[in-house]
Amino acid sequence: MKTIRSVSELRDALREHRRAGHRIGLVPTMGAFHEGHLSLMRRAREQSDVVVVSLFVNPAQFNEATDLDAYPHDEARDAALADELGVDFLFAPPAGEVYPPGFATKVVISGITETLEGEHRGRAHFDGVTTVVAKLFNMVGPDVAYFGQKDAQQARIVKQLVRDLDMPLRIEVCETVRERDGLAMSSRNVLLSAEERHRAAALNRALEAIDRGYASGSRDPAELIRQARAELEAAGIEPDYLELVSPATLAPLAEVNGEALALVAARVGKTRLIDNHRIGSDAGPRAPATQHRH
Ligand code: AMP
């Protein structure tokens, strides 16, 4: 595996592959790899001739300086893990390569960016995401880019970006990988104390309460959310939001008939966590186990 720092070096490395018609897969990440990241890389490895993993902690998408400062990073460990999985190129540019002096462009998507994470983290968050993702797609020119269902709103927004700007690639969304107790894997989980880590499993339990309510016939979002909220309360967690929305529009549902997305965001101690389940789709049963995909 080769680590690349500049866009020109990246283009040089990929030129031959593109000319040969090789299929390029891209996995955009902010590093501090866990099994969620690795599952995306494995999928990319299965489906592509060339796998590029980008590692860039994008300052533009952090709404709190303290969150950016606390964000875990260990590039040497990440590089070793990516290498083990057969990744071809780790693209880890410095901030000045992505945002050189005079940088002035922003890619802004309206509507679906304004609710949920957009409402709670502020507009700048998804503007930062869409801008950097558009840049990464232009830098790498992938055939397929891999994103996690864990960040459901982000995945929905990236699909909108590709559709609206006629970008010639496919977005593949991979299932959320969980810890044994159901907690969705996240780079931020290492920031939790032992006590917070234990309580954090309530986020998934709250979403499971919605699954159970739906399975037993309840279609009223208020009732389903009430059951979920009880799980959070029992763990002393007050959510930023806990909502049942349309997967297409991300607008709250008056009734759950057909597919829905149950989303939760909450601070556990100082660490902000998000999770979601798909409801009423063929998402399948959920078995809590490390490396389990669903
Ligand atoms: P991040 O480094 O947190 O920006 O995540 C990079 C990619 O990995 C994003 O597409 C995330 O949605 C995805 N991802 C993060 N956590 C998980 C997880 N637990 N399961 C599957 N994908 C994940």
PDB file of C-alpha atoms and ligand atoms in Angstrom:
ATOM      1  CA  MET A   1       0.000   0.000   0.000  1.00  0.00           C
ATOM      2  CA  LYS A   2       1.226   3.462  -0.852  1.00  0.00           C
ATOM      3  CA  THR A   3       0.462   6.545   1.219  1.00  0.00           C
ATOM      4  CA  ILE A   4      -0.138   9.635  -0.887  1.00  0.00           C
ATOM      5  CA  ARG A   5      -0.164  13.250   0.325  1.00  0.00           C
ATOM      6  CA  SER A   6      -0.895  15.376  -2.740  1.00  0.00           C
ATOM      7  CA  VAL A   7      -3.569  15.551  -5.430  1.00  0.00           C
ATOM      8  CA  SER A   8      -0.996  15.555  -8.243  1.00  0.00           C
ATOM      9  CA  GLU A   9       0.673  12.424  -6.852  1.00  0.00           C
ATOM     10  CA  LEU A  10      -2.752  10.796  -6.539  1.00  0.00           C
ATOM     11  CA  ARG A  11      -3.623  11.615 -10.166  1.00  0.00           C
ATOM     12  CA  ASP A  12      -0.254  10.226 -11.320  1.00  0.00           C
ATOM     13  CA  ALA A  13      -0.836   7.009  -9.383  1.00  0.00           C
ATOM     14  CA  LEU A  14      -4.337   6.506 -10.793  1.00  0.00           C
ATOM     15  CA  ARG A  15      -3.684   7.554 -14.407  1.00  0.00           C
ATOM     16  CA  GLU A  16      -2.441   4.161 -15.580  1.00  0.00           C
ATOM     17  CA  HIS A  17      -5.296   2.358 -13.862  1.00  0.00           C
ATOM     18  CA  ARG A  18      -7.870   4.607 -15.437  1.00  0.00           C
ATOM     19  CA  ARG A  19      -6.301   4.160 -18.867  1.00  0.00           C
ATOM     20  CA  ALA A  20      -6.397   0.374 -18.390  1.00  0.00           C
ATOM     21  CA  GLY A  21     -10.113   0.579 -17.554  1.00  0.00           C
ATOM     22  CA  HIS A  22      -9.596  -0.552 -13.963  1.00  0.00           C
ATOM     23  CA  ARG A  23     -12.492  -0.125 -11.588  1.00  0.00           C
ATOM     24  CA  ILE A  24     -11.663   2.336  -8.809  1.00  0.00           C
ATOM     25  CA  GLY A  25     -13.332   2.103  -5.386  1.00  0.00           C
ATOM     26  CA  LEU A  26     -13.091   4.947  -2.858  1.00  0.00           C
ATOM     27  CA  VAL A  27     -13.708   4.776   0.888  1.00  0.00           C
ATOM     28  CA  PRO A  28     -13.749   8.288   2.405  1.00  0.00           C
ATOM     29  CA  THR A  29     -12.866   8.313   6.118  1.00  0.00           C
ATOM     30  CA  MET A  30     -11.651  10.515   8.934  1.00  0.00           C
ATOM     31  CA  GLY A  31      -9.391   7.747  10.261  1.00  0.00           C
ATOM     32  CA  ALA A  32      -9.227   6.062  13.704  1.00  0.00           C
ATOM     33  CA  PHE A  33     -10.330   2.896  11.970  1.00  0.00           C
ATOM     34  CA  HIS A  34     -12.724   0.386  13.503  1.00  0.00           C
ATOM     35  CA  GLU A  35     -14.622  -2.577  12.045  1.00  0.00           C
ATOM     36  CA  GLY A  36     -17.152  -0.204  10.435  1.00  0.00           C
ATOM     37  CA  HIS A  37     -14.419   1.385   8.322  1.00  0.00           C
ATOM     38  CA  LEU A  38     -12.855  -2.006   7.631  1.00  0.00           C
ATOM     39  CA  SER A  39     -16.191  -3.417   6.396  1.00  0.00           C
ATOM     40  CA  LEU A  40     -16.347  -0.617   3.801  1.00  0.00           C
ATOM     41  CA  MET A  41     -12.766  -1.364   2.716  1.00  0.00           C
ATOM     42  CA  ARG A  42     -13.514  -5.094   2.409  1.00  0.00           C
ATOM     43  CA  ARG A  43     -16.540  -4.364   0.242  1.00  0.00           C
ATOM     44  CA  ALA A  44     -14.478  -2.000  -1.919  1.00  0.00           C
ATOM     45  CA  ARG A  45     -11.738  -4.658  -2.196  1.00  0.00           C
ATOM     46  CA  GLU A  46     -14.286  -7.267  -3.341  1.00  0.00           C
ATOM     47  CA  GLN A  47     -15.748  -5.003  -5.999  1.00  0.00           C
ATOM     48  CA  SER A  48     -12.827  -2.953  -7.343  1.00  0.00           C
ATOM     49  CA  ASP A  49      -9.495  -3.361  -9.087  1.00  0.00           C
ATOM     50  CA  VAL A  50      -8.011  -0.407  -7.233  1.00  0.00           C
ATOM     51  CA  VAL A  51      -9.005   0.627  -3.698  1.00  0.00           C
ATOM     52  CA  VAL A  52      -8.350   4.165  -2.485  1.00  0.00           C
ATOM     53  CA  VAL A  53      -9.023   5.031   1.162  1.00  0.00           C
ATOM     54  CA  SER A  54      -8.957   8.712   1.990  1.00  0.00           C
ATOM     55  CA  LEU A  55      -8.020   9.785   5.511  1.00  0.00           C
ATOM     56  CA  PHE A  56      -8.811  13.407   6.150  1.00  0.00           C
ATOM     57  CA  VAL A  57     -10.201  14.919   9.332  1.00  0.00           C
ATOM     58  CA  ASN A  58     -12.131  17.649   7.577  1.00  0.00           C
ATOM     59  CA  PRO A  59     -12.062  20.794   9.735  1.00  0.00           C
ATOM     60  CA  ALA A  60     -14.928  22.309   7.700  1.00  0.00           C
ATOM     61  CA  GLN A  61     -17.448  19.793   9.036  1.00  0.00           C
ATOM     62  CA  PHE A  62     -16.653  20.230  12.738  1.00  0.00           C
ATOM     63  CA  ASN A  63     -18.943  22.692  14.454  1.00  0.00           C
ATOM     64  CA  GLU A  64     -17.008  22.600  17.731  1.00  0.00           C
ATOM     65  CA  ALA A  65     -13.274  23.256  17.971  1.00  0.00           C
ATOM     66  CA  THR A  66     -13.076  21.003  21.047  1.00  0.00           C
ATOM     67  CA  ASP A  67     -14.622  18.117  19.065  1.00  0.00           C
ATOM     68  CA  LEU A  68     -12.018  18.565  16.320  1.00  0.00           C
ATOM     69  CA  ASP A  69      -9.189  18.731  18.871  1.00  0.00           C
ATOM     70  CA  ALA A  70     -10.431  15.599  20.688  1.00  0.00           C
ATOM     71  CA  TYR A  71     -10.970  13.597  17.472  1.00  0.00           C
ATOM     72  CA  PRO A  72      -8.795  10.466  17.751  1.00  0.00           C
ATOM     73  CA  HIS A  73      -6.055   9.852  15.220  1.00  0.00           C
ATOM     74  CA  ASP A  74      -3.338   7.283  14.707  1.00  0.00           C
ATOM     75  CA  GLU A  75      -2.269   7.243  11.077  1.00  0.00           C
ATOM     76  CA  ALA A  76       0.390   4.549  11.525  1.00  0.00           C
ATOM     77  CA  ARG A  77      -2.175   2.122  12.966  1.00  0.00           C
ATOM     78  CA  ASP A  78      -4.722   3.047  10.285  1.00  0.00           C
ATOM     79  CA  ALA A  79      -2.137   2.519   7.528  1.00  0.00           C
ATOM     80  CA  ALA A  80      -1.252  -0.932   8.902  1.00  0.00           C
ATOM     81  CA  LEU A  81      -4.934  -1.965   9.030  1.00  0.00           C
ATOM     82  CA  ALA A  82      -5.649  -0.692   5.509  1.00  0.00           C
ATOM     83  CA  ASP A  83      -2.522  -2.417   4.213  1.00  0.00           C
ATOM     84  CA  GLU A  84      -3.637  -5.715   5.781  1.00  0.00           C
ATOM     85  CA  LEU A  85      -6.953  -5.472   3.936  1.00  0.00           C
ATOM     86  CA  GLY A  86      -5.231  -4.983   0.596  1.00  0.00           C
ATOM     87  CA  VAL A  87      -5.965  -1.278   0.142  1.00  0.00           C
ATOM     88  CA  ASP A  88      -3.824   0.087  -2.715  1.00  0.00           C
ATOM     89  CA  PHE A  89      -3.617   3.779  -1.827  1.00  0.00           C
ATOM     90  CA  LEU A  90      -4.097   5.654   1.434  1.00  0.00           C
ATOM     91  CA  PHE A  91      -4.725   9.263   0.446  1.00  0.00           C
ATOM     92  CA  ALA A  92      -3.916  11.326   3.547  1.00  0.00           C
ATOM     93  CA  PRO A  93      -3.456  14.941   2.463  1.00  0.00           C
ATOM     94  CA  PRO A  94      -2.574  17.790   4.821  1.00  0.00           C
ATOM     95  CA  ALA A  95      -5.340  20.400   5.304  1.00  0.00           C
ATOM     96  CA  GLY A  96      -3.472  22.890   3.092  1.00  0.00           C
ATOM     97  CA  GLU A  97      -3.667  20.483   0.142  1.00  0.00           C
ATOM     98  CA  VAL A  98      -7.448  20.247   0.420  1.00  0.00           C
ATOM     99  CA  TYR A  99      -8.029  23.899   1.329  1.00  0.00           C
ATOM    100  CA  PRO A 100      -5.134  25.891  -0.162  1.00  0.00           C
ATOM    101  CA  PRO A 101      -4.913  29.645   0.464  1.00  0.00           C
ATOM    102  CA  GLY A 102      -7.668  31.413  -1.471  1.00  0.00           C
ATOM    103  CA  PHE A 103     -10.047  28.451  -1.368  1.00  0.00           C
ATOM    104  CA  ALA A 104     -13.534  29.964  -1.865  1.00  0.00           C
ATOM    105  CA  THR A 105     -16.042  27.323  -3.028  1.00  0.00           C
ATOM    106  CA  LYS A 106     -18.816  25.691  -1.038  1.00  0.00           C
ATOM    107  CA  VAL A 107     -21.160  22.938  -2.198  1.00  0.00           C
ATOM    108  CA  VAL A 108     -24.517  23.487  -0.485  1.00  0.00           C
ATOM    109  CA  ILE A 109     -27.521  21.174  -0.597  1.00  0.00           C
ATOM    110  CA  SER A 110     -30.807  22.484   0.726  1.00  0.00           C
ATOM    111  CA  GLY A 111     -33.708  20.727   2.458  1.00  0.00           C
ATOM    112  CA  ILE A 112     -32.406  17.343   3.586  1.00  0.00           C
ATOM    113  CA  THR A 113     -29.329  19.005   5.152  1.00  0.00           C
ATOM    114  CA  GLU A 114     -31.397  21.300   7.332  1.00  0.00           C
ATOM    115  CA  THR A 115     -33.019  18.769   9.678  1.00  0.00           C
ATOM    116  CA  LEU A 116     -31.658  16.318  12.278  1.00  0.00           C
ATOM    117  CA  GLU A 117     -27.826  16.640  12.266  1.00  0.00           C
ATOM    118  CA  GLY A 118     -28.085  19.859  10.234  1.00  0.00           C
ATOM    119  CA  GLU A 119     -30.401  21.371  12.799  1.00  0.00           C
ATOM    120  CA  HIS A 120     -28.352  20.288  15.807  1.00  0.00           C
ATOM    121  CA  ARG A 121     -24.808  20.748  14.492  1.00  0.00           C
ATOM    122  CA  GLY A 122     -25.611  23.759  12.318  1.00  0.00           C
ATOM    123  CA  ARG A 123     -25.707  24.296   8.561  1.00  0.00           C
ATOM    124  CA  ALA A 124     -21.922  24.417   8.249  1.00  0.00           C
ATOM    125  CA  HIS A 125     -21.628  20.720   9.106  1.00  0.00           C
ATOM    126  CA  PHE A 126     -23.184  19.280   5.958  1.00  0.00           C
ATOM    127  CA  ASP A 127     -21.808  22.136   3.814  1.00  0.00           C
ATOM    128  CA  GLY A 128     -18.401  20.925   4.996  1.00  0.00           C
ATOM    129  CA  VAL A 129     -19.300  17.312   4.212  1.00  0.00           C
ATOM    130  CA  THR A 130     -20.694  17.947   0.720  1.00  0.00           C
ATOM    131  CA  THR A 131     -17.811  20.253  -0.199  1.00  0.00           C
ATOM    132  CA  VAL A 132     -15.093  17.814   0.852  1.00  0.00           C
ATOM    133  CA  VAL A 133     -16.895  14.791  -0.629  1.00  0.00           C
ATOM    134  CA  ALA A 134     -17.318  16.594  -3.976  1.00  0.00           C
ATOM    135  CA  LYS A 135     -13.599  17.415  -3.887  1.00  0.00           C
ATOM    136  CA  LEU A 136     -12.620  13.824  -3.034  1.00  0.00           C
ATOM    137  CA  PHE A 137     -14.765  12.524  -5.912  1.00  0.00           C
ATOM    138  CA  ASN A 138     -13.036  14.957  -8.288  1.00  0.00           C
ATOM    139  CA  MET A 139      -9.586  14.111  -6.956  1.00  0.00           C
ATOM    140  CA  VAL A 140     -10.002  10.326  -7.142  1.00  0.00           C
ATOM    141  CA  GLY A 141     -12.574   9.855  -9.908  1.00  0.00           C
ATOM    142  CA  PRO A 142     -13.946   6.632  -8.391  1.00  0.00           C
ATOM    143  CA  ASP A 143     -16.433   4.291 -10.077  1.00  0.00           C
ATOM    144  CA  VAL A 144     -17.962   3.481  -6.690  1.00  0.00           C
ATOM    145  CA  ALA A 145     -17.717   5.249  -3.325  1.00  0.00           C
ATOM    146  CA  TYR A 146     -18.586   3.431  -0.106  1.00  0.00           C
ATOM    147  CA  PHE A 147     -20.424   5.024   2.812  1.00  0.00           C
ATOM    148  CA  GLY A 148     -21.881   3.660   6.051  1.00  0.00           C
ATOM    149  CA  GLN A 149     -25.570   3.439   6.951  1.00  0.00           C
ATOM    150  CA  LYS A 150     -24.405   4.500  10.439  1.00  0.00           C
ATOM    151  CA  ASP A 151     -24.413   8.077   9.086  1.00  0.00           C
ATOM    152  CA  ALA A 152     -27.779   7.664   7.349  1.00  0.00           C
ATOM    153  CA  GLN A 153     -28.435  11.349   6.721  1.00  0.00           C
ATOM    154  CA  GLN A 154     -24.930  11.821   5.322  1.00  0.00           C
ATOM    155  CA  ALA A 155     -25.384   8.838   2.968  1.00  0.00           C
ATOM    156  CA  ARG A 156     -28.729  10.240   1.792  1.00  0.00           C
ATOM    157  CA  ILE A 157     -27.123  13.668   1.191  1.00  0.00           C
ATOM    158  CA  VAL A 158     -24.158  12.206  -0.706  1.00  0.00           C
ATOM    159  CA  LYS A 159     -26.583  10.368  -3.019  1.00  0.00           C
ATOM    160  CA  GLN A 160     -28.347  13.695  -3.622  1.00  0.00           C
ATOM    161  CA  LEU A 161     -25.001  15.359  -4.408  1.00  0.00           C
ATOM    162  CA  VAL A 162     -24.127  12.725  -7.006  1.00  0.00           C
ATOM    163  CA  ARG A 163     -27.562  12.871  -8.587  1.00  0.00           C
ATOM    164  CA  ASP A 164     -27.835  16.676  -8.665  1.00  0.00           C
ATOM    165  CA  LEU A 165     -24.323  17.303 -10.018  1.00  0.00           C
ATOM    166  CA  ASP A 166     -24.391  14.365 -12.496  1.00  0.00           C
ATOM    167  CA  MET A 167     -21.291  12.853 -10.946  1.00  0.00           C
ATOM    168  CA  PRO A 168     -20.329   9.665 -12.803  1.00  0.00           C
ATOM    169  CA  LEU A 169     -20.116   7.247  -9.889  1.00  0.00           C
ATOM    170  CA  ARG A 170     -22.264   4.930  -7.834  1.00  0.00           C
ATOM    171  CA  ILE A 171     -22.752   5.298  -4.067  1.00  0.00           C
ATOM    172  CA  GLU A 172     -22.876   2.074  -2.109  1.00  0.00           C
ATOM    173  CA  VAL A 173     -24.187   2.218   1.439  1.00  0.00           C
ATOM    174  CA  CYS A 174     -22.899  -0.525   3.776  1.00  0.00           C
ATOM    175  CA  GLU A 175     -24.679  -1.781   6.891  1.00  0.00           C
ATOM    176  CA  THR A 176     -23.833  -0.536  10.376  1.00  0.00           C
ATOM    177  CA  VAL A 177     -21.275  -2.637  12.237  1.00  0.00           C
ATOM    178  CA  ARG A 178     -21.953  -2.937  15.972  1.00  0.00           C
ATOM    179  CA  GLU A 179     -20.247  -3.922  19.189  1.00  0.00           C
ATOM    180  CA  ARG A 180     -21.505  -6.980  21.078  1.00  0.00           C
ATOM    181  CA  ASP A 181     -23.958  -4.932  23.128  1.00  0.00           C
ATOM    182  CA  GLY A 182     -25.345  -3.308  19.973  1.00  0.00           C
ATOM    183  CA  LEU A 183     -23.521   0.035  20.210  1.00  0.00           C
ATOM    184  CA  ALA A 184     -22.767   1.229  16.674  1.00  0.00           C
ATOM    185  CA  MET A 185     -19.031   1.383  16.130  1.00  0.00           C
ATOM    186  CA  SER A 186     -17.706   4.926  15.994  1.00  0.00           C
ATOM    187  CA  SER A 187     -14.294   6.543  16.208  1.00  0.00           C
ATOM    188  CA  ARG A 188     -15.739   8.582  19.080  1.00  0.00           C
ATOM    189  CA  ASN A 189     -16.487   5.487  21.218  1.00  0.00           C
ATOM    190  CA  VAL A 190     -12.903   5.507  22.552  1.00  0.00           C
ATOM    191  CA  LEU A 191     -13.663   8.879  24.149  1.00  0.00           C
ATOM    192  CA  LEU A 192     -16.314   7.310  26.433  1.00  0.00           C
ATOM    193  CA  SER A 193     -15.478   6.438  30.042  1.00  0.00           C
ATOM    194  CA  ALA A 194     -16.286   2.858  31.115  1.00  0.00           C
ATOM    195  CA  GLU A 195     -19.516   4.060  32.714  1.00  0.00           C
ATOM    196  CA  GLU A 196     -20.498   6.117  29.636  1.00  0.00           C
ATOM    197  CA  ARG A 197     -19.604   3.239  27.329  1.00  0.00           C
ATOM    198  CA  HIS A 198     -22.012   1.022  29.287  1.00  0.00           C
ATOM    199  CA  ARG A 199     -24.825   3.601  29.119  1.00  0.00           C
ATOM    200  CA  ALA A 200     -24.223   4.293  25.405  1.00  0.00           C
ATOM    201  CA  ALA A 201     -25.701   0.898  24.489  1.00  0.00           C
ATOM    202  CA  ALA A 202     -29.102   2.442  25.334  1.00  0.00           C
ATOM    203  CA  LEU A 203     -29.094   4.248  21.953  1.00  0.00           C
ATOM    204  CA  ASN A 204     -29.389   0.947  20.106  1.00  0.00           C
ATOM    205  CA  ARG A 205     -31.824  -0.389  22.713  1.00  0.00           C
ATOM    206  CA  ALA A 206     -34.053   2.632  22.081  1.00  0.00           C
ATOM    207  CA  LEU A 207     -34.026   1.888  18.343  1.00  0.00           C
ATOM    208  CA  GLU A 208     -34.745  -1.781  19.102  1.00  0.00           C
ATOM    209  CA  ALA A 209     -37.764  -0.685  21.113  1.00  0.00           C
ATOM    210  CA  ILE A 210     -39.048   0.977  17.931  1.00  0.00           C
ATOM    211  CA  ASP A 211     -38.347  -2.228  15.956  1.00  0.00           C
ATOM    212  CA  ARG A 212     -40.307  -4.229  18.544  1.00  0.00           C
ATOM    213  CA  GLY A 213     -43.200  -1.781  18.637  1.00  0.00           C
ATOM    214  CA  TYR A 214     -43.406  -1.821  14.853  1.00  0.00           C
ATOM    215  CA  ALA A 215     -43.193  -5.634  14.753  1.00  0.00           C
ATOM    216  CA  SER A 216     -46.066  -5.861  17.216  1.00  0.00           C
ATOM    217  CA  GLY A 217     -48.238  -3.691  14.991  1.00  0.00           C
ATOM    218  CA  SER A 218     -47.802  -0.139  16.272  1.00  0.00           C
ATOM    219  CA  ARG A 219     -47.738   2.428  13.446  1.00  0.00           C
ATOM    220  CA  ASP A 220     -47.992   5.614  15.509  1.00  0.00           C
ATOM    221  CA  PRO A 221     -44.631   7.464  15.602  1.00  0.00           C
ATOM    222  CA  ALA A 222     -45.478   9.178  18.903  1.00  0.00           C
ATOM    223  CA  GLU A 223     -46.188   5.835  20.573  1.00  0.00           C
ATOM    224  CA  LEU A 224     -43.102   4.161  19.079  1.00  0.00           C
ATOM    225  CA  ILE A 225     -40.902   7.073  20.126  1.00  0.00           C
ATOM    226  CA  ARG A 226     -42.348   7.031  23.657  1.00  0.00           C
ATOM    227  CA  GLN A 227     -41.176   3.431  24.077  1.00  0.00           C
ATOM    228  CA  ALA A 228     -37.740   4.296  22.741  1.00  0.00           C
ATOM    229  CA  ARG A 229     -37.410   7.360  24.936  1.00  0.00           C
ATOM    230  CA  ALA A 230     -38.019   5.194  28.021  1.00  0.00           C
ATOM    231  CA  GLU A 231     -34.868   3.195  27.176  1.00  0.00           C
ATOM    232  CA  LEU A 232     -32.826   6.395  26.979  1.00  0.00           C
ATOM    233  CA  GLU A 233     -34.298   7.769  30.196  1.00  0.00           C
ATOM    234  CA  ALA A 234     -33.440   4.551  32.027  1.00  0.00           C
ATOM    235  CA  ALA A 235     -29.813   5.155  31.027  1.00  0.00           C
ATOM    236  CA  GLY A 236     -29.947   8.831  31.975  1.00  0.00           C
ATOM    237  CA  ILE A 237     -29.669   9.978  28.349  1.00  0.00           C
ATOM    238  CA  GLU A 238     -31.525  13.000  26.982  1.00  0.00           C
ATOM    239  CA  PRO A 239     -31.466  12.838  23.158  1.00  0.00           C
ATOM    240  CA  ASP A 240     -30.755  15.781  20.838  1.00  0.00           C
ATOM    241  CA  TYR A 241     -33.376  14.119  18.696  1.00  0.00           C
ATOM    242  CA  LEU A 242     -35.207  10.804  18.431  1.00  0.00           C
ATOM    243  CA  GLU A 243     -37.314  10.735  15.287  1.00  0.00           C
ATOM    244  CA  LEU A 244     -39.089   8.561  12.775  1.00  0.00           C
ATOM    245  CA  VAL A 245     -38.656  10.016   9.306  1.00  0.00           C
ATOM    246  CA  SER A 246     -39.117   9.179   5.650  1.00  0.00           C
ATOM    247  CA  PRO A 247     -35.854   7.724   4.257  1.00  0.00           C
ATOM    248  CA  ALA A 248     -36.434   9.707   1.059  1.00  0.00           C
ATOM    249  CA  THR A 249     -37.215  13.175   2.404  1.00  0.00           C
ATOM    250  CA  LEU A 250     -35.993  12.848   6.033  1.00  0.00           C
ATOM    251  CA  ALA A 251     -39.254  14.570   7.034  1.00  0.00           C
ATOM    252  CA  PRO A 252     -41.041  13.335  10.175  1.00  0.00           C
ATOM    253  CA  LEU A 253     -43.766  10.761   9.540  1.00  0.00           C
ATOM    254  CA  ALA A 254     -47.347  11.147  10.685  1.00  0.00           C
ATOM    255  CA  GLU A 255     -47.789   7.395  10.394  1.00  0.00           C
ATOM    256  CA  VAL A 256     -45.347   4.557   9.792  1.00  0.00           C
ATOM    257  CA  ASN A 257     -46.547   2.679   6.761  1.00  0.00           C
ATOM    258  CA  GLY A 258     -43.878   1.466   4.411  1.00  0.00           C
ATOM    259  CA  GLU A 259     -40.244   2.256   4.997  1.00  0.00           C
ATOM    260  CA  ALA A 260     -39.109   4.535   7.786  1.00  0.00           C
ATOM    261  CA  LEU A 261     -35.876   5.556   9.375  1.00  0.00           C
ATOM    262  CA  ALA A 262     -35.590   5.769  13.157  1.00  0.00           C
ATOM    263  CA  LEU A 263     -32.744   8.080  14.135  1.00  0.00           C
ATOM    264  CA  VAL A 264     -31.233   9.071  17.440  1.00  0.00           C
ATOM    265  CA  ALA A 265     -28.505  11.488  18.480  1.00  0.00           C
ATOM    266  CA  ALA A 266     -27.416  12.105  22.053  1.00  0.00           C
ATOM    267  CA  ARG A 267     -24.534  13.213  24.153  1.00  0.00           C
ATOM    268  CA  VAL A 268     -23.249  10.580  26.540  1.00  0.00           C
ATOM    269  CA  GLY A 269     -21.055  12.623  28.848  1.00  0.00           C
ATOM    270  CA  LYS A 270     -19.254  15.001  26.506  1.00  0.00           C
ATOM    271  CA  THR A 271     -19.294  12.624  23.534  1.00  0.00           C
ATOM    272  CA  ARG A 272     -22.002  13.013  20.915  1.00  0.00           C
ATOM    273  CA  LEU A 273     -23.186   9.743  19.350  1.00  0.00           C
ATOM    274  CA  ILE A 274     -25.647   8.984  16.538  1.00  0.00           C
ATOM    275  CA  ASP A 275     -27.372   5.804  15.398  1.00  0.00           C
ATOM    276  CA  ASN A 276     -30.319   4.667  13.293  1.00  0.00           C
ATOM    277  CA  HIS A 277     -32.372   1.643  12.284  1.00  0.00           C
ATOM    278  CA  ARG A 278     -34.384   1.130   9.136  1.00  0.00           C
ATOM    279  CA  ILE A 279     -37.960   0.175   9.920  1.00  0.00           C
ATOM    280  CA  GLY A 280     -40.405  -1.738   7.745  1.00  0.00           C
ATOM    281  CA  SER A 281     -37.853  -2.628   5.075  1.00  0.00           C
ATOM    282  CA  ASP A 282     -36.103  -5.890   4.322  1.00  0.00           C
ATOM    283  CA  ALA A 283     -33.293  -4.806   6.654  1.00  0.00           C
ATOM    284  CA  GLY A 284     -33.610  -8.192   8.347  1.00  0.00           C
ATOM    285  CA  PRO A 285     -33.231  -9.259  11.967  1.00  0.00           C
ATOM    286  CA  ARG A 286     -30.541  -7.718  14.112  1.00  0.00           C
ATOM    287  CA  ALA A 287     -28.165  -9.920  16.019  1.00  0.00           C
ATOM    288  CA  PRO A 288     -25.803  -7.966  18.243  1.00  0.00           C
ATOM    289  CA  ALA A 289     -22.332  -9.316  17.523  1.00  0.00           C
ATOM    290  CA  THR A 290     -18.996  -7.786  16.678  1.00  0.00           C
ATOM    291  CA  GLN A 291     -18.460  -7.545  12.933  1.00  0.00           C
ATOM    292  CA  HIS A 292     -22.094  -8.426  12.317  1.00  0.00           C
ATOM    293  CA  ARG A 293     -23.491  -6.606   9.309  1.00  0.00           C
ATOM    294  CA  HIS A 294     -27.140  -5.839   8.999  1.00  0.00           C
TER     295      HIS A 294
HETATM  296  P1  AMP B   1     -15.880   8.507   9.574  1.00  0.00           P
HETATM  297  O1  AMP B   1     -14.431   8.171   9.599  1.00  0.00           O
HETATM  298  O2  AMP B   1     -16.540   8.457  10.904  1.00  0.00           O
HETATM  299  O3  AMP B   1     -16.177   9.768   8.784  1.00  0.00           O
HETATM  300  O4  AMP B   1     -16.576   7.333   8.763  1.00  0.00           O
HETATM  301  C1  AMP B   1     -16.138   6.974   7.480  1.00  0.00           C
HETATM  302  C2  AMP B   1     -17.176   6.103   6.844  1.00  0.00           C
HETATM  303  O5  AMP B   1     -17.371   4.943   7.636  1.00  0.00           O
HETATM  304  C3  AMP B   1     -18.535   6.800   6.733  1.00  0.00           C
HETATM  305  O6  AMP B   1     -19.135   6.487   5.494  1.00  0.00           O
HETATM  306  C4  AMP B   1     -19.296   6.206   7.878  1.00  0.00           C
HETATM  307  O7  AMP B   1     -20.693   6.179   7.676  1.00  0.00           O
HETATM  308  C5  AMP B   1     -18.744   4.805   7.914  1.00  0.00           C
HETATM  309  N1  AMP B   1     -18.963   4.215   9.232  1.00  0.00           N
HETATM  310  C6  AMP B   1     -18.705   4.771  10.437  1.00  0.00           C
HETATM  311  N2  AMP B   1     -19.076   3.952  11.439  1.00  0.00           N
HETATM  312  C7  AMP B   1     -19.601   2.852  10.863  1.00  0.00           C
HETATM  313  C8  AMP B   1     -20.168   1.632  11.362  1.00  0.00           C
HETATM  314  N3  AMP B   1     -20.284   1.397  12.663  1.00  0.00           N
HETATM  315  N4  AMP B   1     -20.611   0.725  10.459  1.00  0.00           N
HETATM  316  C9  AMP B   1     -20.510   0.963   9.128  1.00  0.00           C
HETATM  317  N5  AMP B   1     -19.968   2.082   8.593  1.00  0.00           N
HETATM  318  C10 AMP B   1     -19.524   3.012   9.448  1.00  0.00           C
END
